[in-house]
């Protein structure tokens, strides 16, 4: 009540000035009612469920719209995250650089072929645009690559807090922060870090506070605890380490494997177990193209 008097009334200003969701270009948009709201959205799943694929797709999509993205990872190397983001981006933007999309999982083989060429052949291949990854990399460096920062050396949540505060104070806050993944970060206190429950609780709660303070959407990936046989309906208690992971978040989703599959893709099911900005308890199926770090709309399998 110590704030200045509102222009149109407290409730009217709250309604008209409310935050809009950030579209991610992924199935999260439809599941969460438009995208990510300021605060932490937790995306959980077992190993290889597709969490990082959706995270890379979201990072690439937001950066391609000219917005800053900060991708924090202790689960992968800097170069691999960039390759996965670029591969996902190539699916939607191949026409813009004159070559088809490329699979990040095939990059080692593509590099070997490139190295085996003589200088003249390399020049010809590059000139003719027959190396899709090279064409995409050049376009990526001139566009989304300038707006995506990948950091794989930060290990404590206190460092994350400092980075976000410094960026905000400098007038350059990221439009999206990805944390891959939450359980790998430390609290920075030996007493807290000694036990997984206290460590994960502290990291999750502090990440939510700094996200809300800065008005920043944060997509935090999470592993799941070992599930008992017959546990088929995801809940907030599925996240590993502490119930605080889900209970402190703005929204929480769990990614599971579906039954359908095809050449290069498989069905993934996104379960919304918490959503302060809309409906929860929903399921959204999508086609997960793991080799491209891309999740798309589920097509009619009968057509």
PDB file of N, CA and C in Angstrom, residues 13-98:
ATOM      1  N   UNK A  13      -5.307  -2.212 -13.031  1.00  0.00           N
ATOM      2  CA  UNK A  13      -3.904  -2.190 -13.448  1.00  0.00           C
ATOM      3  C   UNK A  13      -3.298  -3.592 -13.439  1.00  0.00           C
ATOM      4  N   UNK A  14      -3.690  -4.388 -12.456  1.00  0.00           N
ATOM      5  CA  UNK A  14      -3.187  -5.761 -12.384  1.00  0.00           C
ATOM      6  C   UNK A  14      -3.652  -6.560 -13.589  1.00  0.00           C
ATOM      7  N   UNK A  15      -4.924  -6.378 -13.956  1.00  0.00           N
ATOM      8  CA  UNK A  15      -5.483  -7.113 -15.092  1.00  0.00           C
ATOM      9  C   UNK A  15      -4.842  -6.677 -16.410  1.00  0.00           C
ATOM     10  N   UNK A  16      -4.772  -5.366 -16.640  1.00  0.00           N
ATOM     11  CA  UNK A  16      -4.279  -4.855 -17.909  1.00  0.00           C
ATOM     12  C   UNK A  16      -2.761  -4.964 -18.030  1.00  0.00           C
ATOM     13  N   UNK A  17      -2.058  -4.982 -16.909  1.00  0.00           N
ATOM     14  CA  UNK A  17      -0.598  -5.014 -16.957  1.00  0.00           C
ATOM     15  C   UNK A  17       0.010  -6.364 -16.659  1.00  0.00           C
ATOM     16  N   UNK A  18      -0.784  -7.412 -16.656  1.00  0.00           N
ATOM     17  CA  UNK A  18      -0.272  -8.740 -16.353  1.00  0.00           C
ATOM     18  C   UNK A  18       0.716  -9.235 -17.395  1.00  0.00           C
ATOM     19  N   UNK A  19       1.619 -10.098 -16.969  1.00  0.00           N
ATOM     20  CA  UNK A  19       2.636 -10.645 -17.864  1.00  0.00           C
ATOM     21  C   UNK A  19       2.007 -11.573 -18.899  1.00  0.00           C
ATOM     22  N   UNK A  20       2.560 -11.538 -20.095  1.00  0.00           N
ATOM     23  CA  UNK A  20       2.124 -12.434 -21.159  1.00  0.00           C
ATOM     24  C   UNK A  20       3.059 -13.641 -21.223  1.00  0.00           C
ATOM     25  N   UNK A  21       2.549 -14.817 -21.576  1.00  0.00           N
ATOM     26  CA  UNK A  21       3.436 -15.986 -21.696  1.00  0.00           C
ATOM     27  C   UNK A  21       4.407 -15.820 -22.844  1.00  0.00           C
ATOM     28  N   UNK A  22       5.595 -16.398 -22.678  1.00  0.00           N
ATOM     29  CA  UNK A  22       6.623 -16.371 -23.715  1.00  0.00           C
ATOM     30  C   UNK A  22       6.474 -17.608 -24.595  1.00  0.00           C
ATOM     31  N   UNK A  23       6.105 -17.452 -25.875  1.00  0.00           N
ATOM     32  CA  UNK A  23       6.017 -18.621 -26.752  1.00  0.00           C
ATOM     33  C   UNK A  23       7.395 -19.244 -26.948  1.00  0.00           C
ATOM     34  N   UNK A  24       7.451 -20.576 -26.921  1.00  0.00           N
ATOM     35  CA  UNK A  24       8.724 -21.282 -27.057  1.00  0.00           C
ATOM     36  C   UNK A  24       8.859 -22.018 -28.387  1.00  0.00           C
ATOM     37  N   UNK A  25       7.772 -22.068 -29.178  1.00  0.00           N
ATOM     38  CA  UNK A  25       7.836 -22.826 -30.417  1.00  0.00           C
ATOM     39  C   UNK A  25       7.882 -24.319 -30.206  1.00  0.00           C
ATOM     40  N   UNK A  26       7.482 -24.791 -29.022  1.00  0.00           N
ATOM     41  CA  UNK A  26       7.496 -26.215 -28.678  1.00  0.00           C
ATOM     42  C   UNK A  26       6.105 -26.632 -28.206  1.00  0.00           C
ATOM     43  N   UNK A  27       5.881 -27.936 -27.974  1.00  0.00           N
ATOM     44  CA  UNK A  27       4.585 -28.374 -27.434  1.00  0.00           C
ATOM     45  C   UNK A  27       4.239 -27.776 -26.075  1.00  0.00           C
ATOM     46  N   UNK A  28       5.219 -27.166 -25.392  1.00  0.00           N
ATOM     47  CA  UNK A  28       4.923 -26.521 -24.113  1.00  0.00           C
ATOM     48  C   UNK A  28       3.908 -25.389 -24.282  1.00  0.00           C
ATOM     49  N   UNK A  29       3.912 -24.741 -25.444  1.00  0.00           N
ATOM     50  CA  UNK A  29       3.019 -23.604 -25.664  1.00  0.00           C
ATOM     51  C   UNK A  29       1.559 -24.021 -25.575  1.00  0.00           C
ATOM     52  N   UNK A  30       1.202 -25.061 -26.310  1.00  0.00           N
ATOM     53  CA  UNK A  30      -0.174 -25.532 -26.277  1.00  0.00           C
ATOM     54  C   UNK A  30      -0.560 -26.110 -24.931  1.00  0.00           C
ATOM     55  N   UNK A  31       0.385 -26.799 -24.291  1.00  0.00           N
ATOM     56  CA  UNK A  31       0.086 -27.450 -23.012  1.00  0.00           C
ATOM     57  C   UNK A  31      -0.111 -26.447 -21.884  1.00  0.00           C
ATOM     58  N   UNK A  32       0.631 -25.314 -21.942  1.00  0.00           N
ATOM     59  CA  UNK A  32       0.604 -24.352 -20.837  1.00  0.00           C
ATOM     60  C   UNK A  32      -0.190 -23.089 -21.160  1.00  0.00           C
ATOM     61  N   UNK A  33      -0.917 -23.087 -22.260  1.00  0.00           N
ATOM     62  CA  UNK A  33      -1.761 -21.947 -22.564  1.00  0.00           C
ATOM     63  C   UNK A  33      -1.033 -20.782 -23.201  1.00  0.00           C
ATOM     64  N   UNK A  34      -0.030 -21.074 -24.028  1.00  0.00           N
ATOM     65  CA  UNK A  34       0.632 -20.000 -24.758  1.00  0.00           C
ATOM     66  C   UNK A  34       2.123 -19.933 -24.598  1.00  0.00           C
ATOM     67  N   UNK A  35       2.663 -20.518 -23.543  1.00  0.00           N
ATOM     68  CA  UNK A  35       4.107 -20.483 -23.347  1.00  0.00           C
ATOM     69  C   UNK A  35       4.491 -20.432 -21.880  1.00  0.00           C
ATOM     70  N   UNK A  36       5.688 -19.912 -21.600  1.00  0.00           N
ATOM     71  CA  UNK A  36       6.230 -19.881 -20.245  1.00  0.00           C
ATOM     72  C   UNK A  36       5.973 -18.524 -19.599  1.00  0.00           C
ATOM     73  N   UNK A  37       5.485 -18.550 -18.376  1.00  0.00           N
ATOM     74  CA  UNK A  37       5.284 -17.327 -17.605  1.00  0.00           C
ATOM     75  C   UNK A  37       6.540 -17.031 -16.781  1.00  0.00           C
ATOM     76  N   UNK A  38       6.713 -15.775 -16.304  1.00  0.00           N
ATOM     77  CA  UNK A  38       7.821 -15.482 -15.403  1.00  0.00           C
ATOM     78  C   UNK A  38       7.806 -16.413 -14.194  1.00  0.00           C
ATOM     79  N   UNK A  39       8.967 -16.931 -13.834  1.00  0.00           N
ATOM     80  CA  UNK A  39       9.067 -17.947 -12.813  1.00  0.00           C
ATOM     81  C   UNK A  39       9.613 -19.221 -13.414  1.00  0.00           C
ATOM     82  N   UNK A  40       9.676 -20.265 -12.617  1.00  0.00           N
ATOM     83  CA  UNK A  40      10.259 -21.531 -13.052  1.00  0.00           C
ATOM     84  C   UNK A  40       9.187 -22.480 -13.567  1.00  0.00           C
ATOM     85  N   UNK A  41       9.402 -22.997 -14.754  1.00  0.00           N
ATOM     86  CA  UNK A  41       8.631 -24.121 -15.270  1.00  0.00           C
ATOM     87  C   UNK A  41       9.554 -25.330 -15.268  1.00  0.00           C
ATOM     88  N   UNK A  42       9.181 -26.355 -14.539  1.00  0.00           N
ATOM     89  CA  UNK A  42       9.998 -27.560 -14.437  1.00  0.00           C
ATOM     90  C   UNK A  42       9.536 -28.562 -15.482  1.00  0.00           C
ATOM     91  N   UNK A  43      10.499 -29.113 -16.216  1.00  0.00           N
ATOM     92  CA  UNK A  43      10.211 -30.166 -17.190  1.00  0.00           C
ATOM     93  C   UNK A  43      10.982 -31.403 -16.781  1.00  0.00           C
ATOM     94  N   UNK A  44      10.266 -32.422 -16.313  1.00  0.00           N
ATOM     95  CA  UNK A  44      10.902 -33.636 -15.835  1.00  0.00           C
ATOM     96  C   UNK A  44      10.731 -34.786 -16.797  1.00  0.00           C
ATOM     97  N   UNK A  45      11.562 -35.792 -16.614  1.00  0.00           N
ATOM     98  CA  UNK A  45      11.487 -36.981 -17.439  1.00  0.00           C
ATOM     99  C   UNK A  45      12.643 -37.897 -17.142  1.00  0.00           C
ATOM    100  N   UNK A  46      12.501 -39.165 -17.490  1.00  0.00           N
ATOM    101  CA  UNK A  46      13.596 -40.111 -17.323  1.00  0.00           C
ATOM    102  C   UNK A  46      14.660 -39.812 -18.368  1.00  0.00           C
ATOM    103  N   UNK A  47      15.806 -40.483 -18.267  1.00  0.00           N
ATOM    104  CA  UNK A  47      16.882 -40.286 -19.231  1.00  0.00           C
ATOM    105  C   UNK A  47      16.388 -40.586 -20.647  1.00  0.00           C
ATOM    106  N   UNK A  48      16.760 -39.737 -21.580  1.00  0.00           N
ATOM    107  CA  UNK A  48      16.415 -39.881 -23.002  1.00  0.00           C
ATOM    108  C   UNK A  48      14.930 -39.702 -23.280  1.00  0.00           C
ATOM    109  N   UNK A  49      14.207 -39.081 -22.360  1.00  0.00           N
ATOM    110  CA  UNK A  49      12.781 -38.832 -22.600  1.00  0.00           C
ATOM    111  C   UNK A  49      12.570 -37.731 -23.634  1.00  0.00           C
ATOM    112  N   UNK A  50      13.558 -36.823 -23.772  1.00  0.00           N
ATOM    113  CA  UNK A  50      13.432 -35.733 -24.728  1.00  0.00           C
ATOM    114  C   UNK A  50      13.443 -34.356 -24.088  1.00  0.00           C
ATOM    115  N   UNK A  51      13.813 -34.276 -22.799  1.00  0.00           N
ATOM    116  CA  UNK A  51      13.828 -32.988 -22.093  1.00  0.00           C
ATOM    117  C   UNK A  51      14.776 -31.994 -22.757  1.00  0.00           C
ATOM    118  N   UNK A  52      16.005 -32.422 -22.992  1.00  0.00           N
ATOM    119  CA  UNK A  52      16.996 -31.514 -23.574  1.00  0.00           C
ATOM    120  C   UNK A  52      16.629 -31.143 -25.005  1.00  0.00           C
ATOM    121  N   UNK A  53      15.992 -32.052 -25.723  1.00  0.00           N
ATOM    122  CA  UNK A  53      15.570 -31.747 -27.085  1.00  0.00           C
ATOM    123  C   UNK A  53      14.587 -30.583 -27.084  1.00  0.00           C
ATOM    124  N   UNK A  54      13.604 -30.631 -26.200  1.00  0.00           N
ATOM    125  CA  UNK A  54      12.619 -29.552 -26.120  1.00  0.00           C
ATOM    126  C   UNK A  54      13.270 -28.272 -25.619  1.00  0.00           C
ATOM    127  N   UNK A  55      14.218 -28.388 -24.678  1.00  0.00           N
ATOM    128  CA  UNK A  55      14.916 -27.206 -24.168  1.00  0.00           C
ATOM    129  C   UNK A  55      15.716 -26.524 -25.270  1.00  0.00           C
ATOM    130  N   UNK A  56      16.437 -27.309 -26.071  1.00  0.00           N
ATOM    131  CA  UNK A  56      17.216 -26.742 -27.175  1.00  0.00           C
ATOM    132  C   UNK A  56      16.305 -26.118 -28.220  1.00  0.00           C
ATOM    133  N   UNK A  57      15.186 -26.770 -28.495  1.00  0.00           N
ATOM    134  CA  UNK A  57      14.227 -26.219 -29.455  1.00  0.00           C
ATOM    135  C   UNK A  57      13.677 -24.885 -28.959  1.00  0.00           C
ATOM    136  N   UNK A  58      13.349 -24.812 -27.672  1.00  0.00           N
ATOM    137  CA  UNK A  58      12.832 -23.564 -27.111  1.00  0.00           C
ATOM    138  C   UNK A  58      13.883 -22.462 -27.187  1.00  0.00           C
ATOM    139  N   UNK A  59      15.124 -22.792 -26.833  1.00  0.00           N
ATOM    140  CA  UNK A  59      16.196 -21.797 -26.869  1.00  0.00           C
ATOM    141  C   UNK A  59      16.408 -21.274 -28.280  1.00  0.00           C
ATOM    142  N   UNK A  60      16.435 -22.171 -29.259  1.00  0.00           N
ATOM    143  CA  UNK A  60      16.651 -21.766 -30.649  1.00  0.00           C
ATOM    144  C   UNK A  60      15.491 -20.932 -31.171  1.00  0.00           C
ATOM    145  N   UNK A  61      14.270 -21.325 -30.821  1.00  0.00           N
ATOM    146  CA  UNK A  61      13.087 -20.607 -31.300  1.00  0.00           C
ATOM    147  C   UNK A  61      13.034 -19.187 -30.743  1.00  0.00           C
ATOM    148  N   UNK A  62      13.298 -19.033 -29.454  1.00  0.00           N
ATOM    149  CA  UNK A  62      13.246 -17.707 -28.834  1.00  0.00           C
ATOM    150  C   UNK A  62      14.372 -16.825 -29.379  1.00  0.00           C
ATOM    151  N   UNK A  63      15.580 -17.391 -29.524  1.00  0.00           N
ATOM    152  CA  UNK A  63      16.707 -16.616 -30.055  1.00  0.00           C
ATOM    153  C   UNK A  63      16.461 -16.193 -31.497  1.00  0.00           C
ATOM    154  N   UNK A  64      15.768 -17.032 -32.273  1.00  0.00           N
ATOM    155  CA  UNK A  64      15.505 -16.708 -33.682  1.00  0.00           C
ATOM    156  C   UNK A  64      14.546 -15.536 -33.824  1.00  0.00           C
ATOM    157  N   UNK A  65      13.837 -15.192 -32.746  1.00  0.00           N
ATOM    158  CA  UNK A  65      12.935 -14.041 -32.774  1.00  0.00           C
ATOM    159  C   UNK A  65      13.626 -12.764 -32.292  1.00  0.00           C
ATOM    160  N   UNK A  66      14.946 -12.821 -32.122  1.00  0.00           N
ATOM    161  CA  UNK A  66      15.707 -11.641 -31.736  1.00  0.00           C
ATOM    162  C   UNK A  66      15.766 -11.400 -30.248  1.00  0.00           C
ATOM    163  N   UNK A  67      15.420 -12.405 -29.420  1.00  0.00           N
ATOM    164  CA  UNK A  67      15.420 -12.266 -27.968  1.00  0.00           C
ATOM    165  C   UNK A  67      16.622 -12.988 -27.363  1.00  0.00           C
ATOM    166  N   UNK A  68      17.115 -12.476 -26.243  1.00  0.00           N
ATOM    167  CA  UNK A  68      18.279 -13.068 -25.590  1.00  0.00           C
ATOM    168  C   UNK A  68      17.897 -14.341 -24.840  1.00  0.00           C
ATOM    169  N   UNK A  69      18.747 -15.345 -24.940  1.00  0.00           N
ATOM    170  CA  UNK A  69      18.538 -16.621 -24.252  1.00  0.00           C
ATOM    171  C   UNK A  69      19.826 -17.014 -23.532  1.00  0.00           C
ATOM    172  N   UNK A  70      19.699 -17.414 -22.282  1.00  0.00           N
ATOM    173  CA  UNK A  70      20.820 -17.918 -21.496  1.00  0.00           C
ATOM    174  C   UNK A  70      20.573 -19.397 -21.221  1.00  0.00           C
ATOM    175  N   UNK A  71      21.492 -20.246 -21.692  1.00  0.00           N
ATOM    176  CA  UNK A  71      21.359 -21.698 -21.514  1.00  0.00           C
ATOM    177  C   UNK A  71      22.466 -22.156 -20.572  1.00  0.00           C
ATOM    178  N   UNK A  72      22.069 -22.560 -19.359  1.00  0.00           N
ATOM    179  CA  UNK A  72      23.002 -23.038 -18.347  1.00  0.00           C
ATOM    180  C   UNK A  72      22.953 -24.552 -18.306  1.00  0.00           C
ATOM    181  N   UNK A  73      24.112 -25.198 -18.446  1.00  0.00           N
ATOM    182  CA  UNK A  73      24.117 -26.659 -18.469  1.00  0.00           C
ATOM    183  C   UNK A  73      25.316 -27.231 -17.717  1.00  0.00           C
ATOM    184  N   UNK A  74      25.062 -28.285 -16.992  1.00  0.00           N
ATOM    185  CA  UNK A  74      26.114 -29.128 -16.422  1.00  0.00           C
ATOM    186  C   UNK A  74      25.948 -30.550 -16.919  1.00  0.00           C
ATOM    187  N   UNK A  75      25.022 -30.726 -17.844  1.00  0.00           N
ATOM    188  CA  UNK A  75      24.713 -32.060 -18.358  1.00  0.00           C
ATOM    189  C   UNK A  75      25.297 -32.295 -19.744  1.00  0.00           C
ATOM    190  N   UNK A  76      25.820 -31.257 -20.380  1.00  0.00           N
ATOM    191  CA  UNK A  76      26.327 -31.392 -21.743  1.00  0.00           C
ATOM    192  C   UNK A  76      27.417 -30.357 -21.965  1.00  0.00           C
ATOM    193  N   UNK A  77      28.169 -30.530 -23.035  1.00  0.00           N
ATOM    194  CA  UNK A  77      29.223 -29.589 -23.377  1.00  0.00           C
ATOM    195  C   UNK A  77      28.661 -28.442 -24.200  1.00  0.00           C
ATOM    196  N   UNK A  78      29.346 -27.306 -24.145  1.00  0.00           N
ATOM    197  CA  UNK A  78      28.906 -26.095 -24.853  1.00  0.00           C
ATOM    198  C   UNK A  78      28.667 -26.376 -26.331  1.00  0.00           C
ATOM    199  N   UNK A  79      29.632 -27.007 -26.991  1.00  0.00           N
ATOM    200  CA  UNK A  79      29.518 -27.231 -28.425  1.00  0.00           C
ATOM    201  C   UNK A  79      28.351 -28.112 -28.802  1.00  0.00           C
ATOM    202  N   UNK A  80      28.059 -29.113 -27.992  1.00  0.00           N
ATOM    203  CA  UNK A  80      26.956 -30.007 -28.308  1.00  0.00           C
ATOM    204  C   UNK A  80      25.613 -29.314 -28.145  1.00  0.00           C
ATOM    205  N   UNK A  81      25.487 -28.457 -27.127  1.00  0.00           N
ATOM    206  CA  UNK A  81      24.242 -27.705 -26.944  1.00  0.00           C
ATOM    207  C   UNK A  81      24.001 -26.790 -28.139  1.00  0.00           C
ATOM    208  N   UNK A  82      25.056 -26.097 -28.588  1.00  0.00           N
ATOM    209  CA  UNK A  82      24.922 -25.217 -29.749  1.00  0.00           C
ATOM    210  C   UNK A  82      24.520 -26.015 -30.984  1.00  0.00           C
ATOM    211  N   UNK A  83      25.146 -27.174 -31.180  1.00  0.00           N
ATOM    212  CA  UNK A  83      24.817 -28.007 -32.338  1.00  0.00           C
ATOM    213  C   UNK A  83      23.366 -28.460 -32.296  1.00  0.00           C
ATOM    214  N   UNK A  84      22.879 -28.821 -31.128  1.00  0.00           N
ATOM    215  CA  UNK A  84      21.495 -29.271 -31.010  1.00  0.00           C
ATOM    216  C   UNK A  84      20.518 -28.122 -31.242  1.00  0.00           C
ATOM    217  N   UNK A  85      20.824 -26.956 -30.712  1.00  0.00           N
ATOM    218  CA  UNK A  85      19.969 -25.787 -30.954  1.00  0.00           C
ATOM    219  C   UNK A  85      19.943 -25.449 -32.439  1.00  0.00           C
ATOM    220  N   UNK A  86      21.105 -25.474 -33.065  1.00  0.00           N
ATOM    221  CA  UNK A  86      21.205 -25.132 -34.480  1.00  0.00           C
ATOM    222  C   UNK A  86      20.470 -26.156 -35.338  1.00  0.00           C
ATOM    223  N   UNK A  87      20.563 -27.429 -34.977  1.00  0.00           N
ATOM    224  CA  UNK A  87      19.875 -28.478 -35.714  1.00  0.00           C
ATOM    225  C   UNK A  87      18.363 -28.297 -35.619  1.00  0.00           C
ATOM    226  N   UNK A  88      17.866 -28.002 -34.422  1.00  0.00           N
ATOM    227  CA  UNK A  88      16.433 -27.769 -34.240  1.00  0.00           C
ATOM    228  C   UNK A  88      15.981 -26.564 -35.057  1.00  0.00           C
ATOM    229  N   UNK A  89      16.773 -25.510 -35.012  1.00  0.00           N
ATOM    230  CA  UNK A  89      16.452 -24.290 -35.766  1.00  0.00           C
ATOM    231  C   UNK A  89      16.421 -24.565 -37.264  1.00  0.00           C
ATOM    232  N   UNK A  90      17.281 -25.467 -37.739  1.00  0.00           N
ATOM    233  CA  UNK A  90      17.348 -25.754 -39.172  1.00  0.00           C
ATOM    234  C   UNK A  90      16.065 -26.391 -39.699  1.00  0.00           C
ATOM    235  N   UNK A  91      15.328 -27.089 -38.835  1.00  0.00           N
ATOM    236  CA  UNK A  91      14.089 -27.728 -39.267  1.00  0.00           C
ATOM    237  C   UNK A  91      13.070 -26.678 -39.715  1.00  0.00           C
ATOM    238  N   UNK A  92      12.985 -25.583 -38.956  1.00  0.00           N
ATOM    239  CA  UNK A  92      11.983 -24.553 -39.249  1.00  0.00           C
ATOM    240  C   UNK A  92      12.486 -23.474 -40.191  1.00  0.00           C
ATOM    241  N   UNK A  93      13.809 -23.346 -40.354  1.00  0.00           N
ATOM    242  CA  UNK A  93      14.358 -22.221 -41.112  1.00  0.00           C
ATOM    243  C   UNK A  93      15.255 -22.651 -42.263  1.00  0.00           C
ATOM    244  N   UNK A  94      15.135 -23.900 -42.703  1.00  0.00           N
ATOM    245  CA  UNK A  94      16.008 -24.389 -43.766  1.00  0.00           C
ATOM    246  C   UNK A  94      15.921 -23.546 -45.026  1.00  0.00           C
ATOM    247  N   UNK A  95      14.718 -23.095 -45.354  1.00  0.00           N
ATOM    248  CA  UNK A  95      14.541 -22.327 -46.589  1.00  0.00           C
ATOM    249  C   UNK A  95      15.284 -21.000 -46.559  1.00  0.00           C
ATOM    250  N   UNK A  96      15.531 -20.479 -45.372  1.00  0.00           N
ATOM    251  CA  UNK A  96      16.146 -19.157 -45.278  1.00  0.00           C
ATOM    252  C   UNK A  96      17.620 -19.175 -45.639  1.00  0.00           C
ATOM    253  N   UNK A  97      18.279 -20.340 -45.577  1.00  0.00           N
ATOM    254  CA  UNK A  97      19.706 -20.382 -45.932  1.00  0.00           C
ATOM    255  C   UNK A  97      19.978 -21.307 -47.122  1.00  0.00           C
ATOM    256  N   UNK A  98      18.922 -21.773 -47.773  1.00  0.00           N
ATOM    257  CA  UNK A  98      19.089 -22.482 -49.040  1.00  0.00           C
ATOM    258  C   UNK A  98      19.559 -23.909 -48.944  1.00  0.00           C
TER     259      UNK A  98
END
